[in-house]
XYZ file of C-alpha atoms in Angstrom:
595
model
C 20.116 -5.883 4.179
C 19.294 -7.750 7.593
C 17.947 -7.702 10.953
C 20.492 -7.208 13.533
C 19.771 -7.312 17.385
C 22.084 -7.323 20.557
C 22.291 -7.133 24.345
C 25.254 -5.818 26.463
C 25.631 -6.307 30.031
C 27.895 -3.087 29.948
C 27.805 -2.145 34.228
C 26.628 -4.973 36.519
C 23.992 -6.209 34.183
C 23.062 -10.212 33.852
C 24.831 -11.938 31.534
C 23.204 -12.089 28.224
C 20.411 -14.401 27.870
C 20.597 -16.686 24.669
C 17.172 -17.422 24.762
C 16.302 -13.451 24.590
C 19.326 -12.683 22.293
C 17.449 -15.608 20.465
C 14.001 -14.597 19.748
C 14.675 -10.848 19.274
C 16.434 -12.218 16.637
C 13.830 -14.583 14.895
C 11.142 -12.095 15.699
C 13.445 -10.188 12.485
C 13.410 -13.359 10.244
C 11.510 -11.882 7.226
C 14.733 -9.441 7.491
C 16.697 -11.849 6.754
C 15.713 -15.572 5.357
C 18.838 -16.244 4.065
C 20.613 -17.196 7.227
C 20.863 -16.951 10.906
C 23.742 -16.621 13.574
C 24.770 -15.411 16.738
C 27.418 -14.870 19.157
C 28.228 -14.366 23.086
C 31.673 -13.542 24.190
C 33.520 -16.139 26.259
C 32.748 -13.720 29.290
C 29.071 -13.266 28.633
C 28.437 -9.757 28.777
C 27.982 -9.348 24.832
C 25.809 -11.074 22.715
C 24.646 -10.228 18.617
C 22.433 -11.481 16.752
C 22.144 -11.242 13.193
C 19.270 -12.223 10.319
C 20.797 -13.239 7.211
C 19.391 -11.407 3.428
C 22.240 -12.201 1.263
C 22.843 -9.209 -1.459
C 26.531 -8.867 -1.431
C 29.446 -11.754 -1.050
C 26.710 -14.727 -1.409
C 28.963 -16.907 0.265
C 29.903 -18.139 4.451
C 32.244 -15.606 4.008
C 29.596 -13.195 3.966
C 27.890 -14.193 7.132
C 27.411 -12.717 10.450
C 28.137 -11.692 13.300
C 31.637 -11.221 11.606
C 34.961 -11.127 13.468
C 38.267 -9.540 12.752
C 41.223 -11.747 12.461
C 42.790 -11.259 15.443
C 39.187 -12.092 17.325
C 39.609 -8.310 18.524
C 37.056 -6.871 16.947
C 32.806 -8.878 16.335
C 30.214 -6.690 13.943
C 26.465 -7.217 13.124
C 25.604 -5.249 9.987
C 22.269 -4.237 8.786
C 22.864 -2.384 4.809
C 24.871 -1.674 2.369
C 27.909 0.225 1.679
C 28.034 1.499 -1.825
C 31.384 2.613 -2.057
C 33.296 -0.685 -0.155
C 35.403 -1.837 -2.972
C 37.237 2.109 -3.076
C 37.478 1.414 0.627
C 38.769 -1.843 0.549
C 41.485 -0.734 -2.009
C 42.024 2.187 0.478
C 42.580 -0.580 2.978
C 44.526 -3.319 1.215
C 47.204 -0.706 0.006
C 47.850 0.356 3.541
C 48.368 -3.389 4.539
C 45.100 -5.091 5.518
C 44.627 -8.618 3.959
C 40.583 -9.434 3.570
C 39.325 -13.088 3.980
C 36.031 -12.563 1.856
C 34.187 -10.419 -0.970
C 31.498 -8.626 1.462
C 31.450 -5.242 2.328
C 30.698 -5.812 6.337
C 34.546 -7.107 6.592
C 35.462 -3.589 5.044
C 33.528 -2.204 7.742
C 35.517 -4.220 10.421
C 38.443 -3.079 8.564
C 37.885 0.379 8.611
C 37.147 0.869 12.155
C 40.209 -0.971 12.712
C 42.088 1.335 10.777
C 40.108 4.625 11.555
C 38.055 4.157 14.329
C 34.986 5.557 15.005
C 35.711 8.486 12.468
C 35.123 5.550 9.911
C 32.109 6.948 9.193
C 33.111 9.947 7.654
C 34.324 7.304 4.713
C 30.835 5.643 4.130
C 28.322 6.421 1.121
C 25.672 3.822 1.903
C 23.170 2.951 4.182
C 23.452 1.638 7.549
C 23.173 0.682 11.088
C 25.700 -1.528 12.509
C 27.139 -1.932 16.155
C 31.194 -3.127 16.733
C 32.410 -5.044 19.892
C 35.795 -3.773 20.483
C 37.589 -6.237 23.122
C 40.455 -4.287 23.291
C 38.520 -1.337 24.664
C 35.883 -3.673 26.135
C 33.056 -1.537 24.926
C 30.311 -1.516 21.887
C 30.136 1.474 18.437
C 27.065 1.865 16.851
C 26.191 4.264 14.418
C 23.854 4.546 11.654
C 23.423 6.334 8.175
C 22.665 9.887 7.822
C 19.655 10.402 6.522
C 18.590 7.244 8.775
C 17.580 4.894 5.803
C 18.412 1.715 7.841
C 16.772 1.883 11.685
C 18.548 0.917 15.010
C 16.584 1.141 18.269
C 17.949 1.232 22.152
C 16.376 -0.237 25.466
C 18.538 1.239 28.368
C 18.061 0.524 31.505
C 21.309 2.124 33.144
C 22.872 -1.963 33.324
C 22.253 -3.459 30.126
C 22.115 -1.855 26.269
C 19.829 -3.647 24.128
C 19.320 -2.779 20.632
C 17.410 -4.440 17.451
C 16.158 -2.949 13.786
C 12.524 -3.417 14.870
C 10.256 -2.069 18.127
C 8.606 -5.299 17.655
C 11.461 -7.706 17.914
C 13.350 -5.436 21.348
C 9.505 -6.161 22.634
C 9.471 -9.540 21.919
C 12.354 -10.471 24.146
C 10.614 -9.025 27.342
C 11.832 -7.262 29.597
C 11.583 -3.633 27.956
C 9.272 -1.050 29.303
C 6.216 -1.272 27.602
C 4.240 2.199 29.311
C 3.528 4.560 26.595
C 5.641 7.897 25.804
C 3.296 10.264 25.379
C 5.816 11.797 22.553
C 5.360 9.122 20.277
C 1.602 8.620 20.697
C 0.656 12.417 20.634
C 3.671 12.429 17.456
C 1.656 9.916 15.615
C -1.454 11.862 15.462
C 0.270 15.064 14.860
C 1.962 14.051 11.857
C 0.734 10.984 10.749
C 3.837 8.726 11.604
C 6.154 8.587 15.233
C 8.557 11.459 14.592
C 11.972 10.050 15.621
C 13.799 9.798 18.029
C 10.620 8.449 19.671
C 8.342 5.377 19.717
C 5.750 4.327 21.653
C 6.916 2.767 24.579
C 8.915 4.659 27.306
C 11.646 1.744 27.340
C 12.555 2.297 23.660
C 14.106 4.772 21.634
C 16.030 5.160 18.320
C 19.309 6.006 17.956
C 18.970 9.285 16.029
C 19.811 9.580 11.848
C 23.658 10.371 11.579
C 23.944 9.337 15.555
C 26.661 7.306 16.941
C 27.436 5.730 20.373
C 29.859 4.494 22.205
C 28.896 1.792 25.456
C 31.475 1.172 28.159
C 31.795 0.629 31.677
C 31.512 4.352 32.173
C 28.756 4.731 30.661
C 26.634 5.728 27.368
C 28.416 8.449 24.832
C 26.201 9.806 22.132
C 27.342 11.702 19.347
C 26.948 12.632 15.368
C 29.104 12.041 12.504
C 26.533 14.414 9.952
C 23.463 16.262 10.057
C 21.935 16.112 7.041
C 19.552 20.000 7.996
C 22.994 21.842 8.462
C 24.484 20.197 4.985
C 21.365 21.493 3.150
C 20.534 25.097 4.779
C 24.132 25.727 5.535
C 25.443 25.559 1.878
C 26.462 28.644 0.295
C 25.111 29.651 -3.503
C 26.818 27.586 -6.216
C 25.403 27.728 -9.715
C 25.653 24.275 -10.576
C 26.199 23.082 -14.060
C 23.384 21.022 -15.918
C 26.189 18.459 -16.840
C 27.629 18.533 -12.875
C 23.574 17.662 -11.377
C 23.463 14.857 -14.092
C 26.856 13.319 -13.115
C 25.797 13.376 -9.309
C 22.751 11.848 -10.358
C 24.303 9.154 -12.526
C 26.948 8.006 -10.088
C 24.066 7.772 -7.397
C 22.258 5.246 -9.679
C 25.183 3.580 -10.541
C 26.533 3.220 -7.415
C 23.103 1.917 -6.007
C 23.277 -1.164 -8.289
C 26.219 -2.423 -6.731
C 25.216 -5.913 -5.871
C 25.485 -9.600 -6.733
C 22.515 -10.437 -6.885
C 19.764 -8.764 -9.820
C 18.626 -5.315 -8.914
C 14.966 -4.156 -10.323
C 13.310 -0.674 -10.219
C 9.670 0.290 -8.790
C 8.587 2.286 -12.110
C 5.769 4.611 -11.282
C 4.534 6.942 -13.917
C 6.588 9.761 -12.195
C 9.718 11.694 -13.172
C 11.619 9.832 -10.155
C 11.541 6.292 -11.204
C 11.791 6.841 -14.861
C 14.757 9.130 -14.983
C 16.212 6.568 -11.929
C 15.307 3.472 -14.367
C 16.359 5.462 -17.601
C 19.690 5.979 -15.957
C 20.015 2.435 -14.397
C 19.464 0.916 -17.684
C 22.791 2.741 -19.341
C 24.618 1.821 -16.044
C 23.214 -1.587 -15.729
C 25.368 -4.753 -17.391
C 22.155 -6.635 -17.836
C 18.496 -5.934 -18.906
C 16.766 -4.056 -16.222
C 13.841 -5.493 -14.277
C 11.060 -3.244 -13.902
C 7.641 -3.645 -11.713
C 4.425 -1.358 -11.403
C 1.797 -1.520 -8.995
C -1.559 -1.279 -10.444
C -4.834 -0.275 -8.156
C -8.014 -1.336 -9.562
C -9.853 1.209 -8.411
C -7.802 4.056 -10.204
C -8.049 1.424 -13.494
C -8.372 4.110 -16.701
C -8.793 6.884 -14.763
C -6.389 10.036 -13.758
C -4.650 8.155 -11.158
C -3.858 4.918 -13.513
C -0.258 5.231 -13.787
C 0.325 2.412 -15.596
C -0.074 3.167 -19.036
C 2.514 5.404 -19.069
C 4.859 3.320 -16.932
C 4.548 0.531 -19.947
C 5.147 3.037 -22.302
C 8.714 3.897 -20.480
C 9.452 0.353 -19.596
C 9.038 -0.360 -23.817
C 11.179 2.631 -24.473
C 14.439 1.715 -22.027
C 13.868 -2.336 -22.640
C 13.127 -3.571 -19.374
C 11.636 -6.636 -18.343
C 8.394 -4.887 -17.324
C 5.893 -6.422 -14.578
C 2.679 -5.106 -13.683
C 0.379 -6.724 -10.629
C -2.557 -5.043 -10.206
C -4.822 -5.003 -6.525
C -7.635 -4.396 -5.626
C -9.827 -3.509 -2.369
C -10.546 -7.472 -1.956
C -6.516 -8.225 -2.126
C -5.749 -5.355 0.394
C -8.544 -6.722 3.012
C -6.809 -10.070 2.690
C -2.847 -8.834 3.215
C -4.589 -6.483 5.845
C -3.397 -8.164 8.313
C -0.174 -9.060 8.020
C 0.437 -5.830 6.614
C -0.364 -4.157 10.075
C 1.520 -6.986 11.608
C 4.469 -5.942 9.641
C 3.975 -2.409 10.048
C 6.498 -1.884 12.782
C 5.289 1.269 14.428
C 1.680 3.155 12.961
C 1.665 5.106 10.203
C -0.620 6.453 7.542
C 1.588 5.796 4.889
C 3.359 2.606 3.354
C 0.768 0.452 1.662
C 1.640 0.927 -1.559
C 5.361 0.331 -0.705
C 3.894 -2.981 1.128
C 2.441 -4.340 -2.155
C 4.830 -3.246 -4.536
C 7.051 -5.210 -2.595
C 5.531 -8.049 -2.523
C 4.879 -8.418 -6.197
C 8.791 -7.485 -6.573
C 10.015 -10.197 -4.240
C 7.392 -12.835 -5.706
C 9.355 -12.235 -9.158
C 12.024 -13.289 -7.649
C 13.627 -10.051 -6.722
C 16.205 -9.472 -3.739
C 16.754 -5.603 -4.601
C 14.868 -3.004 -6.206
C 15.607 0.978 -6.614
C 12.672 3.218 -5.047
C 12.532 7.336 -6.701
C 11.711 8.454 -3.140
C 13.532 10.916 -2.245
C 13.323 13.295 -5.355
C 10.523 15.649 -4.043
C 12.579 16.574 -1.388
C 15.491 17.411 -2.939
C 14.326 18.829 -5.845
C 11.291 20.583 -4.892
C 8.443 19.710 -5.993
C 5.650 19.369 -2.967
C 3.498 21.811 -2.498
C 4.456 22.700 0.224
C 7.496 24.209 -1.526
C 5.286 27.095 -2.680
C 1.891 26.927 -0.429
C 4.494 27.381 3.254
C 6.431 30.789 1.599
C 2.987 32.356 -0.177
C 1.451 31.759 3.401
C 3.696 33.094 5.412
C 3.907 36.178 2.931
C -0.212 36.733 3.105
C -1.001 36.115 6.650
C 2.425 36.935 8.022
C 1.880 40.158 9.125
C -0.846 39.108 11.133
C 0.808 37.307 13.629
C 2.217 40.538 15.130
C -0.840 41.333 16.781
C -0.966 39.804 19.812
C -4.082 36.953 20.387
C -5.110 37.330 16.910
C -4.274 33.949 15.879
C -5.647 31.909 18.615
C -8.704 33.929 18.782
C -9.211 33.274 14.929
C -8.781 29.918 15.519
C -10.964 29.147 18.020
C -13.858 31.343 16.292
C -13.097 29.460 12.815
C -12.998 25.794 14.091
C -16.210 25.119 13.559
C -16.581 26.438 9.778
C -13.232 25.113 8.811
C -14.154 21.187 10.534
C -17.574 21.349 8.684
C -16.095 22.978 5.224
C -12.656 21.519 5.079
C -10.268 20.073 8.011
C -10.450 21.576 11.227
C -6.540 21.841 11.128
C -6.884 25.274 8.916
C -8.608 27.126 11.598
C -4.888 27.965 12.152
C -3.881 29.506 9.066
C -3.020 32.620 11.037
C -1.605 31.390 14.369
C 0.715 28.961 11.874
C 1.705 31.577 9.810
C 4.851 33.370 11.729
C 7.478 31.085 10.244
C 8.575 28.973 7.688
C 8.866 25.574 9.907
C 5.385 26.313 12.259
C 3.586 26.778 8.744
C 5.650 23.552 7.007
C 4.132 21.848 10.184
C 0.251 23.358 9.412
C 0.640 22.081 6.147
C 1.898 18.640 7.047
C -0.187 18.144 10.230
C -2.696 15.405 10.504
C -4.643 16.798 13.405
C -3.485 19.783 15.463
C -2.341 20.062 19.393
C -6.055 21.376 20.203
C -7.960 18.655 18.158
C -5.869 15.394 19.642
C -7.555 12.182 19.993
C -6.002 10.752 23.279
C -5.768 11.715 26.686
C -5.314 15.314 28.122
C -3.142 14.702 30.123
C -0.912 12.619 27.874
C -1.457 15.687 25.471
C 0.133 17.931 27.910
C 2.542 15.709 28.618
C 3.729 14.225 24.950
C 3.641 18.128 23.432
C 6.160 19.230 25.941
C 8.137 16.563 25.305
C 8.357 16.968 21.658
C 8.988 20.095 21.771
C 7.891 20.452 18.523
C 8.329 24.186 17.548
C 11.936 23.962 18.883
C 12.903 20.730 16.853
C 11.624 22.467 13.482
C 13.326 25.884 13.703
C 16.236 23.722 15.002
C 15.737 21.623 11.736
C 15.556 25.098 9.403
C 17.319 27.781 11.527
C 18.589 29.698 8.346
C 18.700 29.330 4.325
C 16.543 30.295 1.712
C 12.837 29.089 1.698
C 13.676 26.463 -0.566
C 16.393 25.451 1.633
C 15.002 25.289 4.675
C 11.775 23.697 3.439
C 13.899 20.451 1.853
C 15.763 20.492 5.068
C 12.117 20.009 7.053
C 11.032 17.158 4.547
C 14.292 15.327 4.555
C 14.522 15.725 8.461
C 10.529 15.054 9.264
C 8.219 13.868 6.431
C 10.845 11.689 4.557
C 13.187 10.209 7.461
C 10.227 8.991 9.841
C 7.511 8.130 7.442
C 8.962 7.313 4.074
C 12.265 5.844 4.751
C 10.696 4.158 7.819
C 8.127 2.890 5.546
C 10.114 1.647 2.633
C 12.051 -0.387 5.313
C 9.103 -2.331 7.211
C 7.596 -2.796 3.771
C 10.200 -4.348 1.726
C 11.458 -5.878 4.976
C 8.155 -7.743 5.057
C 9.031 -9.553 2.052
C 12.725 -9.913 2.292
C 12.986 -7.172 -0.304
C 15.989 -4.528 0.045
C 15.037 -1.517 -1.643
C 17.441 1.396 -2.290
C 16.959 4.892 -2.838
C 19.212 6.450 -5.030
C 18.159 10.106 -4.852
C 18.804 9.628 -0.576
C 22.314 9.714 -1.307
C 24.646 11.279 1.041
C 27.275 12.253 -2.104
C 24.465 13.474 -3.979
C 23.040 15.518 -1.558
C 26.547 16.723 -0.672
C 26.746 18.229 -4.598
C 22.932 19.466 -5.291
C 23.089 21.258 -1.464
C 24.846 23.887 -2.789
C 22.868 24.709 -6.196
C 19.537 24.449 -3.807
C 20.634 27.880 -2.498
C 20.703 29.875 -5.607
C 17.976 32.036 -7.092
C 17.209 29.068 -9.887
C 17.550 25.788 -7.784
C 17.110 22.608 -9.891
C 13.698 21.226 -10.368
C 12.098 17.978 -11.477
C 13.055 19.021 -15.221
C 16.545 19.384 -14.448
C 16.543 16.074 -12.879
C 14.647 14.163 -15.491
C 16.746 15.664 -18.276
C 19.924 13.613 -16.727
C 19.205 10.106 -18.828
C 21.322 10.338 -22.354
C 17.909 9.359 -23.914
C 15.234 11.985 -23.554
C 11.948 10.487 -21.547
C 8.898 10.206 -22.786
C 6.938 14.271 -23.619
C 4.342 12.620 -21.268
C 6.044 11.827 -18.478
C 7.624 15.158 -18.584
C 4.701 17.188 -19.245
C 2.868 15.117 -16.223
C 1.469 17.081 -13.359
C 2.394 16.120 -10.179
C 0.003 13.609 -8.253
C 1.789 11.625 -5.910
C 1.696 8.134 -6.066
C -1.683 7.584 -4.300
C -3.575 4.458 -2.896
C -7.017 4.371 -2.679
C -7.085 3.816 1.364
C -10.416 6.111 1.374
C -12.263 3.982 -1.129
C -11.140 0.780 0.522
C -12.217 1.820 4.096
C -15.344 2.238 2.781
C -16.155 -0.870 1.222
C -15.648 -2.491 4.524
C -12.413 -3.446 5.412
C -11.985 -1.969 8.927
C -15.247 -4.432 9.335
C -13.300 -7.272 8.176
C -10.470 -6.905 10.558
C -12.895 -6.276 13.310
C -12.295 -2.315 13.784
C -14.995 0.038 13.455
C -13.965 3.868 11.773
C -15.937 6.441 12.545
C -18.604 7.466 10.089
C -16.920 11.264 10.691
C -13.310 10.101 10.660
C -12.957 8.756 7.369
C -9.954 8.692 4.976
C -6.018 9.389 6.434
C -8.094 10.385 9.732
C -9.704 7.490 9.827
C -7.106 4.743 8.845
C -4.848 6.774 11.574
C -7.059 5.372 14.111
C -7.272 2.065 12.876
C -3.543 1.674 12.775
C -3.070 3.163 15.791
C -5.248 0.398 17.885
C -4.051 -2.110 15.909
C -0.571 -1.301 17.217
C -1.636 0.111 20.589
C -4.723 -1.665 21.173
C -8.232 -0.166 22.474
């Protein structure tokens, strides 16, 4: 896990500044504290940069930007590819001879070997960019459920690209004027919906994506699409003993590393059955860590009891930190600083990760993930019983629109103004996954009109979901839109700045492109596996309470802490009528916009 950051002068761009090339680079050195290095090609039209978080092949061997023997072929590499040693034995047999332990020389090697189709070889995640001399132009591709980030600045001359928005800005130069996509995005859903952000100059290459930079141009392209592997797949009953394989081999093949790997342990079916099963895979006693929130302390939200009670019964060596509203005004700061683009989500993932990483932790396995693949949001039931009830509705013409505007008022004052379109929402599957997921709605946006106007149409958001769930079953087609929406832009996004912050790589075993690859086609059937399928995969049965637990999310008390104060501390007023996710929406919106 790394930073990574380059600029190529691939027309009749300037040669590459080292100062730039530079400090995009350092701007990423929580990414990477474990080293630093760069490179510019003798003609000066390429330069990488690379931030240094040593996990696999601790050695110089290990360090980047990497080049192939012959000098044809220079690589920065932000990830980890699970299944390199199978690769590299792929590799030696046909003839190539390897110079170090680390998996970013397989990658070298494989493009070598396979070119860009390389990709279809990888379980891991990713984002990574090639200089090929020979063809005197740049590959970049990244992972497909877009785990690891990679984002663009193209100004028709020069590519640049970096894993942060933060670090391309830092080196200047990049259009800063806003996209009305990702600001209008942000308030729709609670996080920038990829492939957007908020400045016009910057974009991200999209999950799955590849590229390919030359003289003639920029060639865009995807290797998988995660949506079409889950809603395409045709019924097949899958075997208890075939799910808890997949699942097994996912954990096991996430601990690959030489360096200690811990687990987040939450009182949730994920983590335990992901640190149940990376205890019988692991060669040494697992480390395990749980975040405890003061103001949840013996209540129905204290998760840690139970956590200590699984971390007992698999052996760990168990940590729990607990915080507090005073601890998250202090971090507040720096955790917005860190926060690479708004969201409404990730400060639990912050603070878990810093507790991890201050016990000495490099790598720690995250359960996210499991809701989406094995059902069990509520929007998995509330999006089909709605579109059942009020369905029918939405064949007469104006009806939902007209309800909406007469129930605004009632449902702002009773509940959130966002369900004054239960009706108008209600004609599909995706439009009422998007209801249920919305933070505000198009009619209720904070910003601009004319920015509204002009960031709806280019989201074309209604186009993008159905796109996302064109066909399946319910339960297909709903996984598909939190995979493709909820979990790629917010949680994955999330669980990178976070850990990032902190130097912490954290994997996510149930994201797992094999995994997905053999549970796709059981999500089809008429008895998809659930959370008790899942959590019945560890040879030793989990604890009846954890099983018997009702789902409630791992929650942070953002609510409580707003207001005690600490949008006063920082200097940012909420409004009085704008409190909870609302409210700390618009707080970490100006504190990445400004205003």
């Amino acid at each position: 896990m790394c930073g990574i950051n380059l600029i190529f002068a691939y027309r009749d761009g300037p040669p590459v500044d080292r100062d730039e090339l530079v400090r995009v680079r350092d701007a990423m050195a929580a990414r990477g504290p474990d080293g630093a290095g760069e490179w510019i090609s003798a003609d000066g039209r390429v330069g990488f940069g690379h931030r240094r978080l040593a996990i696999i092949d601790l050695s110089p061997g290990g360090a980047q930007p990497m080049h192939s023997a012959d000098g044809r072929l220079t690589i920065t590499f932000n990830g980890e590819i699970y299944n390199y040693r199978a690769l590299r034995q792929e590799l030696e047999a046909a003839g190539t001879v390897f110079r170090s332990d680390s998996d970013t020389e397989v990658l070298l090697a494989a493009y070598d070997r396979f070119g860009p189709a390389m990709t279809q070889r990888l379980r891991g995640m990713y984002a990574f960019a090639i200089h090929d001399a020979a063809r005197r132009g740049l590959f970049l591709a990244r992972d497909p459920f877009g785990i690891k980030p990679l984002y663009v600045a193209d100004d028709g001359r020069t590519l640049r690209a970096a894993s942060q928005v933060k670090a391309l800005l830092a080196g200047g130069g990049i259009d800063r004027s806003p996209a009305p996509a990702g600001h209008v995005g942000f308030f729709l859903l609670g996080y920038v919906p990829e492939p957007h952000t908020l400045h016009r100059g910057i974009r991200a290459i999209p999950a799955g994506g590849q590229m390919w930079v030359d003289a003639d141009g920029v060639k865009e392209s995807f290797h998988a699409d995660v949506s079409a592997l889950v809603t395409e797949a045709e019924p097949q009953p899958g075997a208890a003993a075939a799910l808890h394989a997949a699942l097994a081999d996912s954990v096991a093949a996430h601990l690959v590393a030489d360096v200690p790997v811990g687990v987040f342990l939450s009182a949730g079916m994920d983590s335990t059955t992901i640190a149940a099963l990376a205890t019988e895979a692991a060669r040494a006693p697992l480390r395990t860590v749980t975040l405890g929130f003061e103001e949840f302390r013996g209540g129905d939200h204290d998760e840690v009891p139970l956590a200590e009670t699984v971390a007992r019964q698999i052996g760990s060596e168990h940590s729990t930190v607990w915080v507090s509203a005073e601890d998250f005004a202090a971090e507040a700061e720096r955790l917005l600083q860190a926060m690479d683009q708004p969201t409404i989500d990730g400060v639990n993932v912050y603070f878990v990760s810093k507790v991890t990483a201050a016990a000495g932790l490099k790598v720690a396995l995250s359960g996210l993930g499991g809701d989406e693949l094995f059902g069990s949001y509520p929007s998995f039931t509330q999006v089909p019983a709605l579109t059942r009830r009020l369905g029918w509705a939405t064949a007469v013409p104006g009806l939902g629109r007209a309800a909406r505007v007469l129930t605004a008022p009632l449902a702002a004052a009773v509940t959130s103004p966002k369900y004054a379109g239960l009706i108008e929402y209600a004609d599909s599957v995706p439009r009422a996954w998007f209801l249920r997921r919305a933070l505000f709605m198009p009619w209720e946006l904070p910003l601009p009109r004319e920015m509204v106007r002009e960031g709806l149409d280019a989201l074309a958001l209604d186009a993008r979901l159905a796109a996302t769930a064109p066909c399946g079953t319910d339960r297909q087609r709903i996984s598909a839109l939190e995979m493709c929406w909820y979990m790629r832009s917010q949680l994955l996004r999330d669980a990178d700045w976070a850990g990032m912050a902190h130097g912490l790589e954290i994997r996510v075993p149930l994201v797992d492109i094999a995994l997905v690859r053999a549970v796709a086609p059981m999500l089809a059937t008429d008895r998809p596996p659930d959370k008790q399928d899942m959590a019945a995969a560890p040879q030793r049965p989990l604890p009846d309470a954890v099983l018997r637990r009702p789902k409630t999310g791992f929650s942070v008390p953002v609510r409580d802490w707003l207001l005690k104060g600490v949008a006063d501390r920082l200097g940012m007023a909420v409004d009085a009528g704008a409190r909870g996710l609302r409210g700390w929406a618009g707080l970490v919106y100006r504190a990445a916009w400004g205003g």
